[in-house]
Structure formats: structure tokens, C-alpha cells
Steps between C-alpha positions, in 0.01 A plus 500: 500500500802739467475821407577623150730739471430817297694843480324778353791723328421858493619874498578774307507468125851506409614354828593165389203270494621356137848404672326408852295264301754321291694440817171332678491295182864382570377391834227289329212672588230461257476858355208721407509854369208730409251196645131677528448552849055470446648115469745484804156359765509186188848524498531453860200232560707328186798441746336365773389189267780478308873354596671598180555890657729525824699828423398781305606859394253717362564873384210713623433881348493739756171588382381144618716411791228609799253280380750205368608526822205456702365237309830296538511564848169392587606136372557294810662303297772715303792656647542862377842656472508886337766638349544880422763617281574861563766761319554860540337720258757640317625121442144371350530884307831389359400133443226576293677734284788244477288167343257814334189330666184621538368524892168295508328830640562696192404205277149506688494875464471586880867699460584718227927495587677194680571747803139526540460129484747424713357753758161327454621173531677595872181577624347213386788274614518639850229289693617201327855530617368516848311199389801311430706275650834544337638829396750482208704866396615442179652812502876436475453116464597332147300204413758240573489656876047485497507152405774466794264690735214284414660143555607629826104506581391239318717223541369255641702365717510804707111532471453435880818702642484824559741663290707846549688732211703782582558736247756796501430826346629844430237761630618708226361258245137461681378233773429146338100525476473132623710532843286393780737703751765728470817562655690798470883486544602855406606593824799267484835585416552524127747337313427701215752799595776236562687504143605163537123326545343774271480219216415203703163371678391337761584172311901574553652431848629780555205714481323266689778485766467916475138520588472198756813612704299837577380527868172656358474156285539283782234655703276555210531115428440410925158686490416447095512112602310517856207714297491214194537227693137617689345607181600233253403243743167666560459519100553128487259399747266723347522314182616731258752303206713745406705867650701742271706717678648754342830652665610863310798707531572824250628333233452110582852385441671486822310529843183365373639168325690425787248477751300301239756282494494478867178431552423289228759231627444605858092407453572193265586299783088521626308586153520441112694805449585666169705860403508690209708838450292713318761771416849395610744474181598167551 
């Protein structure tokens, strides 16, 4: 029999499960929240007898996700995708105060202010993020652009290709928590001090003229490409489904979309490639 599908949606509280699981809902999974995990070995031996389940989405409490997760995994017969939504801490801080919630931590009285829940809550989240096998910053991302980020993994027509985004970002604004690699392009010529590219991105030809016509660029590029080509390859054949590589600059408007840009089309010609610029303007 094929293998039913199930993606176990968790993370920090305030890091967009709600939104993450409206958008698997919109994909048609069948959709469970707050599902008690004592049940999940049922649940699971449920599946294998029944053909009315083929894709599923279940929100999972941190507090539960080790053992959801090793019972699912254990199923020979399910195939267990994890998502963990992650935000900076001052973000959840200000997105709590914002909708006037109530962290679960304080409403189970194991945290007495939301900073102390939150701090909780990272240690407890910590072994499951290593446990996971997508990584989601919600950071800087509106929920239009998470439900974007999630049909880029879960569509499934791309289900068996491996599949690369590059992201630019400003290092001023923090590294995206989800990058798989990063690639720092400070060291080029900045088009920032030139008055008449000052307002423009990557996105506008003539910044991206600017920064590619740079000696340093082209060589940067020759030895960038030699390096990917080896390791992408090599992360294909190992199986992994999906890369995010982050590429920074200060402020992530010129340098760093550009070679985004670059490399996105560049690598679209050998993978399912996708780009998203996390900071530019425009």
C-alpha cells in the first residue's frame, strides 16, 4: 500500500501554527488540532486499515511532539513530515501582547510572566527542532508569505525533486533561522554609497549590472558555482528534499538580492528552484 502522508505542525507558541494549519487545510489535508497523542498508536493502526485518510496535518504541542513523534515514526506504514515554526523572541513577546493572548505556559501555571514562558518554552522546543525536518522562521514572514513557504514543500508535484530556495538578507536585520547554508556577500563592492542606486535593489538592472560587472563578483561567482555544484549534487544523492540558502549583505537590498537573483535562475536550469527577498524594498 502507499504510504499516508502526515505532517506533524509544531513550534513555538505564537509562531504561526494557527496560520500554518489553515494553509495545510487549503492543500486538502485532513486537519487535526489538539488530537490526544495517548490515541496517536489507534490513530496510526486506524490508517493502515482504512483508505479514507491519504494526507494529513496534525498540530502537535511541544509538550507532546517527542513522543507523537516516535510513535508516528515507528509506523512502517506512515510517512512522517515535521514542521517547526520558529520566531525570534522579541516577535512572539510582541505578538502576544498584540492579539492580548495568554501563552499556554502561564495558563498551566509553569510561568508566572510571558518572558518566562517563552524562555521555558525554548528549552523545551530545542531538541524538537533538531528533530525536525523543516525549519520555518516566521520571523519577518507575513502569513500570505508562510502559506507560500509551505506549498513550496508540499506540493506535490515537486514531492520527488529536490528543491532549492535562496533567500537574501540584510545581516543587520538577523540571519533567516531556516537557511540551511549561508553566504556572505559583504565583501563586495557596495552600491549603497553610489547616490544614484541608493534607492534601488538588486531587482533593478542597474544595480544588478553594478554588482555583477565587479571583478570580485565574477570570481566569487567562478568558485561559489564549482563549490555548489559538488555539494548540491552530493545533497541530492543523499536524499535530502529540500536546501535554503541564505545569501546576506548589510542591509539586503543590493549585493545580496542580486546574487540571489543569480543563482536562483543560474540553478533553475538543474533543480526546482525558488527565491524570496527577505528585506529588499521592492
Amino acid at each position: 500500500m502507499d504510504k499516508i502522508e502526515v505532517v506533524f505542525v509544531t513550534g513555538m507558541s505564537g509562531a504561526g501554527k494557527t496560520q500554518a494549519m489553515a494553509t495545510f487545510e487549503n492543500m486538502e489535508y485532513q486537519c487535526m488540532d489538539n488530537y490526544p497523542v495517548a490515541l496517536l498508536k489507534e490513530f496510526g493502526d486506524l490508517l493502515r486499515t482504512s483508505n479514507k485518510y491519504t494526507k494529513i496535518a496534525m498540530a502537535v504541542p511541544l509538550r507532546d511532539a517527542i513522543f507523537a513523534i516516535r510513535v508516528m515514526s515507528n509506523l512502517d506504514w506512515v510517512d512522517l513530515t515535521v514542521v517547526f515554526l520558529d520566531a525570534d523572541d522579541k516577535v512572539l513577546l510582541s505578538r502576544y501582547k498584540q492579539t492580548r493572548r495568554t501563552h499556554p505556559l502561564m495558563i498551566s501555571n509553569r510561568a508566572s510572566t510571558l518572558l518566562e514562558a517563552i524562555s521555558i518554552e525554548r528549552e523545551i522546543a530545542d531538541p524538537i527542532s533538531k528533530l525536525a525536518n523543516i525549519v520555518v522562521d516566521t520571523t519577518l514572514l507575513k502569513p500570505t508569505r508562510l502559506q507560500d513557504k509551505l506549498e513550496i514543500y508540499f506540493h506535490k508535484g515537486n514531492q520527488d525533486t529536490f528543491r532549492i530556495s535562496f533567500v537574501s538578507f540584510g545581516y543587520k536585520h538577523g540571519i533567516p533561522k531556516d537557511a540551511d547554508l549561508l553566504l556572505d556577500v559583504r565583501f563586495l563592492p557596495n552600491p549603497f554609497y553610489i547616490e544614484e542606486l541608493r534607492n534601488k535593489t538588486g531587482n533593478d538592472k542597474e544595480v544588478y549590472d553594478y554588482v555583477m560587472g565587479q571583478p570580485e563578483t565574477k570570481e566569487f561567482i567562478q568558485k561559489t558555482t564549482q563549490y555548489y555544484d559538488y555539494l548540491l549534487k552530493k545533497y541530492e544523492e543523499e536524499g535530502k528534499m529540500q536546501m535554503v540558502i541564505g545569501i546576506g549583505c548589510t542591509g539586503g537590498q543590493h549585493r545580496s538580492v542580486t546574487l540571489t537573483n543569480y543563482f536562483a535562475d543560474y540553478y533553475s536550469k538543474f533543480y526546482q528552484v525558488y527565491r524570496w527577498h527577505r528585506d529588499a524594498n521592492h
